[in-house]
Short mmCIF file of N, CA and C in Angstrom, two decimals:
data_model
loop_
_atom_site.label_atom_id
_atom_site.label_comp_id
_atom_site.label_asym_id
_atom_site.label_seq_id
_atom_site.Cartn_x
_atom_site.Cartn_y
_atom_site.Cartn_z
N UNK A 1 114.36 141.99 168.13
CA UNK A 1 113.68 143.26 168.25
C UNK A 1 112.91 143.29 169.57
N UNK A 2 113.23 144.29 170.33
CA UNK A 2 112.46 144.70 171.26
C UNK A 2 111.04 145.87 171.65
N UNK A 3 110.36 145.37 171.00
CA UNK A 3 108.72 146.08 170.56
C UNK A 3 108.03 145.51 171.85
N UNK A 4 107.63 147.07 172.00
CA UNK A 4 106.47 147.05 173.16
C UNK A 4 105.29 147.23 172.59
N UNK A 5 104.70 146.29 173.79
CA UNK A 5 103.48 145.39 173.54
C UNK A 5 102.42 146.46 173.71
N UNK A 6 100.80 146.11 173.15
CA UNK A 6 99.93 147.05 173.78
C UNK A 6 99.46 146.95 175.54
N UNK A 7 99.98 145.87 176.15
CA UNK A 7 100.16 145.49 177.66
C UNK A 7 100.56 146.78 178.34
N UNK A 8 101.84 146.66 177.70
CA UNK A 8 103.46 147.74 178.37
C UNK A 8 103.20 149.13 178.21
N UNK A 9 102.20 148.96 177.33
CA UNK A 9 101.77 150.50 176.79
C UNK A 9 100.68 151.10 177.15
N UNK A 10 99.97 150.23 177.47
CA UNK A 10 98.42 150.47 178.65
C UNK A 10 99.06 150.66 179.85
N UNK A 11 100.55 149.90 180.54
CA UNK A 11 100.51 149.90 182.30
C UNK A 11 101.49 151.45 181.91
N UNK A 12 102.65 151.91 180.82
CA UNK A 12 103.16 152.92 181.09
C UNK A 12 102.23 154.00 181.10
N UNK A 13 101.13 154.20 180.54
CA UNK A 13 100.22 155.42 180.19
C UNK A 13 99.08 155.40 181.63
N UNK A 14 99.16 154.33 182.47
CA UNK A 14 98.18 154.39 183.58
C UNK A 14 99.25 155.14 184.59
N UNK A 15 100.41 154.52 184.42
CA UNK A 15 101.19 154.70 185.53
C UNK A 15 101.69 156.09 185.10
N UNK A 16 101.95 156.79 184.01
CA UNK A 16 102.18 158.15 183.99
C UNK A 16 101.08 158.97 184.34
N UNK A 17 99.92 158.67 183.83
CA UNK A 17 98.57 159.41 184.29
C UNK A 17 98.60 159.53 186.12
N UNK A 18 99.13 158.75 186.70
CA UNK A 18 98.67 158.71 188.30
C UNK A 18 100.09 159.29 189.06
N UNK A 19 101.12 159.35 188.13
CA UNK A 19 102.14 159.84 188.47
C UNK A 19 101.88 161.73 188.07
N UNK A 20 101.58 161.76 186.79
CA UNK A 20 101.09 163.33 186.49
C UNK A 20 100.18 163.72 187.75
N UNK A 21 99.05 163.08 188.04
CA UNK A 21 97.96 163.38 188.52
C UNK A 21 98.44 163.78 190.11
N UNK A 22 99.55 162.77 190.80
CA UNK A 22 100.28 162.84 192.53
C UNK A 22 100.90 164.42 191.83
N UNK A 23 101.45 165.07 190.82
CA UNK A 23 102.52 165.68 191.05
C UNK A 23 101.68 167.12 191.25
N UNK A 24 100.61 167.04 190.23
CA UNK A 24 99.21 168.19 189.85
C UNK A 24 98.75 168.59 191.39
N UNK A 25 98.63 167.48 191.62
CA UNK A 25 97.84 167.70 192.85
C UNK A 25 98.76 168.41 194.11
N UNK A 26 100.08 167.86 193.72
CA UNK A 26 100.92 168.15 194.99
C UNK A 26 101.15 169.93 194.65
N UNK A 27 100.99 170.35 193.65
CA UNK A 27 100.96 171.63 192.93
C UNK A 27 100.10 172.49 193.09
N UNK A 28 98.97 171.95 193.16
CA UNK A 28 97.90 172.84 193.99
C UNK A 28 98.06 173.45 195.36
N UNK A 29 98.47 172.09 195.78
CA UNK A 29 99.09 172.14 197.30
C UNK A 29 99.84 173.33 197.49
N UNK A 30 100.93 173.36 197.00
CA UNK A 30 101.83 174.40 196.72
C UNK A 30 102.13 175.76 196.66
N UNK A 31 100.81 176.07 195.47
CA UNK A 31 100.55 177.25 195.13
C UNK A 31 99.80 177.89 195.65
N UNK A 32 99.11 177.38 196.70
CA UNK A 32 97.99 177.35 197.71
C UNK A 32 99.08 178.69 198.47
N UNK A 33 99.55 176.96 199.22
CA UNK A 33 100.96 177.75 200.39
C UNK A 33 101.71 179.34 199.80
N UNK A 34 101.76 179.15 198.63
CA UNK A 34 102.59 180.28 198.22
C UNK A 34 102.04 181.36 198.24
N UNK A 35 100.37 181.23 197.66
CA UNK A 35 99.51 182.54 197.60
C UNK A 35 99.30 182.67 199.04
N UNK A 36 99.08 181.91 200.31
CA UNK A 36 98.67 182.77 201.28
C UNK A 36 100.00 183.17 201.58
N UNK A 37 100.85 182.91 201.49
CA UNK A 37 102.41 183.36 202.20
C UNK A 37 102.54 184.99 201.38
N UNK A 38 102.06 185.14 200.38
CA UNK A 38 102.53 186.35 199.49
C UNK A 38 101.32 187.31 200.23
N UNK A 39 100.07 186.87 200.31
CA UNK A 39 99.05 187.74 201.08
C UNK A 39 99.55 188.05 202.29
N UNK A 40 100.04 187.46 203.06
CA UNK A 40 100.29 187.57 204.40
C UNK A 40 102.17 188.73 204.74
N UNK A 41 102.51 188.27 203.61
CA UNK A 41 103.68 189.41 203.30
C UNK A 41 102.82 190.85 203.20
N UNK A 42 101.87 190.95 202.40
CA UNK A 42 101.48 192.14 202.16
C UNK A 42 100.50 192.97 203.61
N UNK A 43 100.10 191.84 203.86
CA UNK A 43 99.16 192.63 204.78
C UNK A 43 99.79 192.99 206.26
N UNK A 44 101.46 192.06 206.15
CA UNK A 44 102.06 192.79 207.52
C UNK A 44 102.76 193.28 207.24
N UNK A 45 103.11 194.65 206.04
CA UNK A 45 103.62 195.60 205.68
C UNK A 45 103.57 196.79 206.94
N UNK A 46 104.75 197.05 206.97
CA UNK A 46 104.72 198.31 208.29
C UNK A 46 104.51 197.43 209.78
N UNK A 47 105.00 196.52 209.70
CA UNK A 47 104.34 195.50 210.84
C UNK A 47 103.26 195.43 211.57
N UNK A 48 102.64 195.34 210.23
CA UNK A 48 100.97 195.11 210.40
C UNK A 48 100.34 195.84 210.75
N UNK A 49 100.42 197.64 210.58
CA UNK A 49 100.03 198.40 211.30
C UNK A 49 99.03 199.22 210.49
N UNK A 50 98.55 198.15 209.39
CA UNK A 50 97.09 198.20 208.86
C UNK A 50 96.57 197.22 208.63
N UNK A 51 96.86 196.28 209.29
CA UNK A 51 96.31 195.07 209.03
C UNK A 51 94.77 194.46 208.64
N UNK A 52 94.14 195.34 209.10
CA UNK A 52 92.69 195.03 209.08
C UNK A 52 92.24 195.63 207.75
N UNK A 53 92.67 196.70 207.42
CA UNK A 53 92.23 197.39 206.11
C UNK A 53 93.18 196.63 204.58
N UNK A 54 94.22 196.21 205.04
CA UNK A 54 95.03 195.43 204.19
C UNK A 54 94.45 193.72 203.81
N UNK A 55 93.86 193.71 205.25
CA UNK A 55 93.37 191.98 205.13
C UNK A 55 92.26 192.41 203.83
N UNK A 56 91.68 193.50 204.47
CA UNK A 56 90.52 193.24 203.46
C UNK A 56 90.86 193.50 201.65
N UNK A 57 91.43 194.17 201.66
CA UNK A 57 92.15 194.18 200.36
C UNK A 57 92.84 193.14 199.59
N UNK A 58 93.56 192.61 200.09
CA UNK A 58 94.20 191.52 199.75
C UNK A 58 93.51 190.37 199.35
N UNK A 59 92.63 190.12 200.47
CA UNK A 59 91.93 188.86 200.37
C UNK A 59 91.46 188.54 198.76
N UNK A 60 90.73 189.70 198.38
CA UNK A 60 90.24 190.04 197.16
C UNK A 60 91.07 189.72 195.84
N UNK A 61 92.26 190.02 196.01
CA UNK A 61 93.19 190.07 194.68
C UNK A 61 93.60 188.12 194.40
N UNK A 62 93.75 188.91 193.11
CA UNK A 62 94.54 187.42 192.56
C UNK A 62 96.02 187.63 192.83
N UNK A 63 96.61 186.32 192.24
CA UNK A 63 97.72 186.03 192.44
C UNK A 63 98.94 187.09 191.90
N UNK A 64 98.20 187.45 190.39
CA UNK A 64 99.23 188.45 189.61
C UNK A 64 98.76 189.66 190.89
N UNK A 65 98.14 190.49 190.81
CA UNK A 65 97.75 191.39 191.86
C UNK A 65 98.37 191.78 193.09
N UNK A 66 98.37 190.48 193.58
CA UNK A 66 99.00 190.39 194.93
C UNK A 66 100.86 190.54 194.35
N UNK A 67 101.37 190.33 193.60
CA UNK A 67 102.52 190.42 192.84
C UNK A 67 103.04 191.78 192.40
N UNK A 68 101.91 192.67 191.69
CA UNK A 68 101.49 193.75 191.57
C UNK A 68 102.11 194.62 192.58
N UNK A 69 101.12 194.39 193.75
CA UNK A 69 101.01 195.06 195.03
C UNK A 69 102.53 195.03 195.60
N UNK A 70 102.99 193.94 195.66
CA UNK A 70 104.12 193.55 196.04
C UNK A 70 105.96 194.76 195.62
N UNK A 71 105.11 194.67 194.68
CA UNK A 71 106.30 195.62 193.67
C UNK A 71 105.72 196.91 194.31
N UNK A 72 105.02 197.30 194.30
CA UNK A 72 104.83 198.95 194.34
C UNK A 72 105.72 199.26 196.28
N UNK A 73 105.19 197.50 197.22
CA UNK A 73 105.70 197.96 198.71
C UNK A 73 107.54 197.83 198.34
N UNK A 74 107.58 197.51 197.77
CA UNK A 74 109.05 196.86 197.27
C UNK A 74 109.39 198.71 196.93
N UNK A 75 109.35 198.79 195.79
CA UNK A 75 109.49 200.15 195.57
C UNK A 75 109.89 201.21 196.96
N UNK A 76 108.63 201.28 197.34
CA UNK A 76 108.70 202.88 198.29
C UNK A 76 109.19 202.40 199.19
N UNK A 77 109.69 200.65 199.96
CA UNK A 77 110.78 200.67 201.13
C UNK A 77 111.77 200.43 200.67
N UNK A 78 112.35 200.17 199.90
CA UNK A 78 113.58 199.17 199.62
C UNK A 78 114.39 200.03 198.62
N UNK A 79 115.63 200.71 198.44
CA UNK A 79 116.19 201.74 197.79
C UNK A 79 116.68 200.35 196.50
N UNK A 80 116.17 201.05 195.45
CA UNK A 80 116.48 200.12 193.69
C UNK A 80 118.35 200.17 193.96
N UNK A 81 118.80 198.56 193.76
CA UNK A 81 119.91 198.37 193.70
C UNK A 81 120.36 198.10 194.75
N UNK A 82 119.57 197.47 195.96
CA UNK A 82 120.28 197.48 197.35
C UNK A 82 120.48 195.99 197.16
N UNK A 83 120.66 195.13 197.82
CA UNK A 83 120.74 193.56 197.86
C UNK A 83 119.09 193.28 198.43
N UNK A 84 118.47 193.70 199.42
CA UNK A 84 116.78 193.31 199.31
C UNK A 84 116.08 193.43 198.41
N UNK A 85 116.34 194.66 197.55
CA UNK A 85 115.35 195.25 196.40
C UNK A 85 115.26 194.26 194.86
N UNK A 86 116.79 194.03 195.01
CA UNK A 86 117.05 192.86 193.87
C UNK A 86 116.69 191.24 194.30
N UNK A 87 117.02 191.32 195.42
CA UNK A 87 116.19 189.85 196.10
C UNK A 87 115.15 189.69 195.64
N UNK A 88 114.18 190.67 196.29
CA UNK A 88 112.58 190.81 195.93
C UNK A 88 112.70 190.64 194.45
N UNK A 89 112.78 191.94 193.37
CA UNK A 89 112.49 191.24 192.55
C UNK A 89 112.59 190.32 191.44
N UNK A 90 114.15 189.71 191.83
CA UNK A 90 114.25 188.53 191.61
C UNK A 90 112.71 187.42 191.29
N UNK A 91 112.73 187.58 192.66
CA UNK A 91 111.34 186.50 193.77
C UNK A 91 110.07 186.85 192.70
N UNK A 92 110.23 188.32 192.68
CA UNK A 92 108.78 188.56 192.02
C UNK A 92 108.65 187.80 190.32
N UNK A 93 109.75 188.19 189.51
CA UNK A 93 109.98 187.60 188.50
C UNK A 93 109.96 185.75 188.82
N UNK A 94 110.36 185.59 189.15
CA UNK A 94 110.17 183.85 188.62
C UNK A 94 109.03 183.60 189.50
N UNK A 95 108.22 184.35 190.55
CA UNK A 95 106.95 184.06 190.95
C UNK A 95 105.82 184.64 189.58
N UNK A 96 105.90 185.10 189.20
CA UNK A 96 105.09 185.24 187.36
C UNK A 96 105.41 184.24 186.64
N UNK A 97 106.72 183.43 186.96
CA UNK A 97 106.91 182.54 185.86
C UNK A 97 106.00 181.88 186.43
N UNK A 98 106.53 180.85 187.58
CA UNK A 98 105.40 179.97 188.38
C UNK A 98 103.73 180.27 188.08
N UNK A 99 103.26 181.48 188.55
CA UNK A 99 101.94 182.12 187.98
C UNK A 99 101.53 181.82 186.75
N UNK A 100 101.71 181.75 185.52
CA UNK A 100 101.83 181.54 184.66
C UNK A 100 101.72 180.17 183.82
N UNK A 101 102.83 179.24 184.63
CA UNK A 101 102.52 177.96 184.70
C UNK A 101 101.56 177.22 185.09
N UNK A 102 101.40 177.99 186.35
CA UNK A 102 99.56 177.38 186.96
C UNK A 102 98.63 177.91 186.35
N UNK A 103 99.00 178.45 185.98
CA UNK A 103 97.33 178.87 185.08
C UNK A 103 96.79 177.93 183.60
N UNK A 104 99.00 177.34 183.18
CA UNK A 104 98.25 176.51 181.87
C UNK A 104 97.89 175.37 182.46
N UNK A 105 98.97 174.98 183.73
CA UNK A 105 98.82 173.56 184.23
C UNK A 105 96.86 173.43 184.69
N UNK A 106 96.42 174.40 184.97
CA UNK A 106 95.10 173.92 185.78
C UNK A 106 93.75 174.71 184.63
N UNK A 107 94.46 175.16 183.43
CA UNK A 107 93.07 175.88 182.55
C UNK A 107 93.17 174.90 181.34
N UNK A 108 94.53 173.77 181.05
CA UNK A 108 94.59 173.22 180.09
C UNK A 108 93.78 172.04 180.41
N UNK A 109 94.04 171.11 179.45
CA UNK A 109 93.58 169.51 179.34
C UNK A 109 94.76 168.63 179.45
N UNK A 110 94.72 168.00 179.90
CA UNK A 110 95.42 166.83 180.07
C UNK A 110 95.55 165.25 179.36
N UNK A 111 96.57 165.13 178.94
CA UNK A 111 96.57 163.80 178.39
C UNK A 111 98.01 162.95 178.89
N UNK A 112 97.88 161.57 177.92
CA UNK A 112 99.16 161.23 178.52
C UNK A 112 99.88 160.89 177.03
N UNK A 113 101.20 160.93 176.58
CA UNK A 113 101.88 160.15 175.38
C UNK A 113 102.73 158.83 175.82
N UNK A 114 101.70 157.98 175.83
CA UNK A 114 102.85 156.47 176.16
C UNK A 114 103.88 156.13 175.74
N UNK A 115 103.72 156.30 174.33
CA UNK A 115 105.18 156.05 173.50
C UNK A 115 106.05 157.13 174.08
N UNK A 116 106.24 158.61 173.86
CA UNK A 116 107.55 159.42 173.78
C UNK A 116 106.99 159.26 175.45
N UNK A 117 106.59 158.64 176.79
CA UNK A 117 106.93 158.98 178.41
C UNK A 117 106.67 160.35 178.69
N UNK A 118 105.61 160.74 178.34
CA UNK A 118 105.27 162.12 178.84
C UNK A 118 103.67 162.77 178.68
N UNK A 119 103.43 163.69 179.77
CA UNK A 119 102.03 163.74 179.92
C UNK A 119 102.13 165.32 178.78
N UNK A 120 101.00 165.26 178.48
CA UNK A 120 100.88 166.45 177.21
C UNK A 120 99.14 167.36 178.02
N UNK A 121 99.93 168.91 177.91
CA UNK A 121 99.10 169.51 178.63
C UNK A 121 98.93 170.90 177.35
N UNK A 122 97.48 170.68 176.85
CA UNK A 122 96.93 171.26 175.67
C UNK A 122 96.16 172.46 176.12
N UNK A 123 96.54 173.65 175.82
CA UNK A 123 95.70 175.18 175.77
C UNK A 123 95.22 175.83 174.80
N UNK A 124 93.37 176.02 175.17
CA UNK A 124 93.24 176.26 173.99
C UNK A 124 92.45 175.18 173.57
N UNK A 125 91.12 175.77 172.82
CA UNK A 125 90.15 174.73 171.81
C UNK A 125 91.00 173.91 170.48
N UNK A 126 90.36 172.99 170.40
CA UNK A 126 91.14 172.37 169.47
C UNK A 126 91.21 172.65 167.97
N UNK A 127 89.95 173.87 167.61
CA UNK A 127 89.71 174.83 166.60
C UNK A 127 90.49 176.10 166.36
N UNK A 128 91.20 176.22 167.73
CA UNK A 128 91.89 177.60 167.66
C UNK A 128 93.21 177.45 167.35
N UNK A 129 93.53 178.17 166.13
CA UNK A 129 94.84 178.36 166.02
C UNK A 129 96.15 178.63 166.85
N UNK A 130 95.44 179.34 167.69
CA UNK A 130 96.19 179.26 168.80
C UNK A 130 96.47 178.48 169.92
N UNK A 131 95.61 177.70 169.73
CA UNK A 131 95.90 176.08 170.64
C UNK A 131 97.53 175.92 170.35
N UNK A 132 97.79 175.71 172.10
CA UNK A 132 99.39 174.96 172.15
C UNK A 132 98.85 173.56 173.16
N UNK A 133 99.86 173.05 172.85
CA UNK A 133 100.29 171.74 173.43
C UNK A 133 102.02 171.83 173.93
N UNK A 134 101.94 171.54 175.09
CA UNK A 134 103.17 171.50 175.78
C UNK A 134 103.50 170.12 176.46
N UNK A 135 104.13 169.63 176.30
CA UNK A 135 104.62 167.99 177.10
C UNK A 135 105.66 168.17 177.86
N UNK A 136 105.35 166.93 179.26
CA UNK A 136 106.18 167.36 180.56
C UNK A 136 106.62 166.10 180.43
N UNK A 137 107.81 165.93 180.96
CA UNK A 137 108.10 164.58 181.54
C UNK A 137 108.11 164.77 183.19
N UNK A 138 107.79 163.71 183.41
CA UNK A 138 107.22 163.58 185.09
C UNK A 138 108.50 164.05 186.14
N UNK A 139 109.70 164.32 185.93
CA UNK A 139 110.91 165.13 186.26
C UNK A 139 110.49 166.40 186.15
N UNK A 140 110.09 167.20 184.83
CA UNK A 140 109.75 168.33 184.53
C UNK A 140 108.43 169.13 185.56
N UNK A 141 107.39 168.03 185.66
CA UNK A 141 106.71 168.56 186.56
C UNK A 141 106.78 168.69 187.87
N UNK A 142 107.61 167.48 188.51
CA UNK A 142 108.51 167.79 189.83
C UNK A 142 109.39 168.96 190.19
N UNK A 143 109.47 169.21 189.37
CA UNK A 143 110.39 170.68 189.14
C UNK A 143 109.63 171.39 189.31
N UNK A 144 108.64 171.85 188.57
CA UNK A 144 107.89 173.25 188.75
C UNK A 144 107.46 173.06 190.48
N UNK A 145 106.58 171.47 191.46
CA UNK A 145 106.76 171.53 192.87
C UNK A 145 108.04 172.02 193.41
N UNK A 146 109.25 171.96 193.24
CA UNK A 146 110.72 171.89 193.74
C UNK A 146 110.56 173.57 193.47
N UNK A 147 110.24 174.23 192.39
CA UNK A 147 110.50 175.72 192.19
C UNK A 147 109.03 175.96 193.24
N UNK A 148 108.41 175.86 193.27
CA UNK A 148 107.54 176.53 194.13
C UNK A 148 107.86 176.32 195.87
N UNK A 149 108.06 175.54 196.09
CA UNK A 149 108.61 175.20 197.64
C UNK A 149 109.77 176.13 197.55
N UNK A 150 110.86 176.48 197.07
CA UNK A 150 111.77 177.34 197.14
C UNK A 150 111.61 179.14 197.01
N UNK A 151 110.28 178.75 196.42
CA UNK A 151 109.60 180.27 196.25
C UNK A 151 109.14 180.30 197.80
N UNK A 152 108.94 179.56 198.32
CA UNK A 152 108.21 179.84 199.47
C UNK A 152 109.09 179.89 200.49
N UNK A 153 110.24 179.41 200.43
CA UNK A 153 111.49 179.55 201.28
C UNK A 153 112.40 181.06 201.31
N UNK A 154 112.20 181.23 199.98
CA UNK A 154 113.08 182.73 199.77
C UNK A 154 112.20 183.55 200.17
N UNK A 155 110.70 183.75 199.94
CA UNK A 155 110.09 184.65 200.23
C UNK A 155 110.15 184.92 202.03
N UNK A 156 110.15 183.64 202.42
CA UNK A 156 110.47 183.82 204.27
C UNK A 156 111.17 184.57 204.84
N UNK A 157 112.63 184.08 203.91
CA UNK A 157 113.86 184.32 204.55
C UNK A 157 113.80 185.70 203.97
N UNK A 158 113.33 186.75 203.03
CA UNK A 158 113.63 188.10 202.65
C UNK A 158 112.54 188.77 203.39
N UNK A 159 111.36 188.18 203.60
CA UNK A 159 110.96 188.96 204.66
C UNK A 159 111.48 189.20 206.48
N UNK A 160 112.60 188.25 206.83
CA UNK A 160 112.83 188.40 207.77
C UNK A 160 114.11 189.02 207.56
N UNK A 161 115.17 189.01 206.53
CA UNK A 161 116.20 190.18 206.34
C UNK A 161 115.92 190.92 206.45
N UNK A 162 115.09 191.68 204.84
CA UNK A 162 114.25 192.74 204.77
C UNK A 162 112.47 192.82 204.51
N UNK A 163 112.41 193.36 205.64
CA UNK A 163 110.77 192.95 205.89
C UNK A 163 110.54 194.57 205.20
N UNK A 164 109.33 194.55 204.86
CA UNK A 164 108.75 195.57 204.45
C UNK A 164 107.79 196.68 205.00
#
């Protein structure tokens, strides 16, 4: 029989905790890049030819908001059904997913499960029925970095096809 020890089970649960913790962090990083890239889409709408009244607007909004905003410039330039219009909101849709994700990844709690290899990210008091618990494996959370860097790539490249 091959039974792991409480040794093997202390170094896997340190070493997933610091592995969760590089990927969290690299995620912040990320979403950082992504929110100013989505502000900076908006405020050089018309090629920037409100820029100053847009900066100030923008600055202000959150992430959904700025998403928001996004759809309405999407709308009045981009004719529904063209290949930019569906690009965009493509982009916009799985940028809500992403949105969404960061909000449980950075409003939840964090733990680690040594035995099943995976960090467990809990929303929600532990009184509330509505408390969830969701578990990542350290692949899974590399992924959500890998989807956000690509969010930030498509959003480039459709603003320089079709800029707004």
């Amino acid at each position: 029989m091959n039974e792991i020890t409480a040794g093997d089970l202390w170094e896997r649960r340190s070493k997933l905790e610091d592995e969760a913790a590089s990927l969290l962090g690299h995620m912040l990083f990320e979403f950082s890049r992504l929110e100013v890239n989505l502000a900076l889409c908006l405020v050089w709408v018309d090629g920037g030819r409100n820029l100053e009244s847009l900066t100030k607007s923008v600055e202000s909004q959150n992430f959904k908001t700025k998403l928001d905003e996004l759809s309405k410039y999407l709308d009045a330039r981009l004719s529904r059904g063209s290949k930019g219009h569906s690009a965009y909101e493509s982009w916009i849709q799985r940028a809500h997913v992403a949105r969404q994700q960061r909000n449980n990844l950075v409003h939840g709690r964090w733990g680690v499960e040594a035995l099943k290899n995976c960090v467990v990210n809990v929303i929600g008091l532990p009184t509330s029925e509505t408390q969830q618990v969701i578990e990542y494996s350290i692949e899974e959370l590399a992924a959500i970095n890998s989807e956000l860097r690509h969010l930030q790539s498509e959003l480039r490249r459709m603003r320089e096809h079709w800029p707004l």
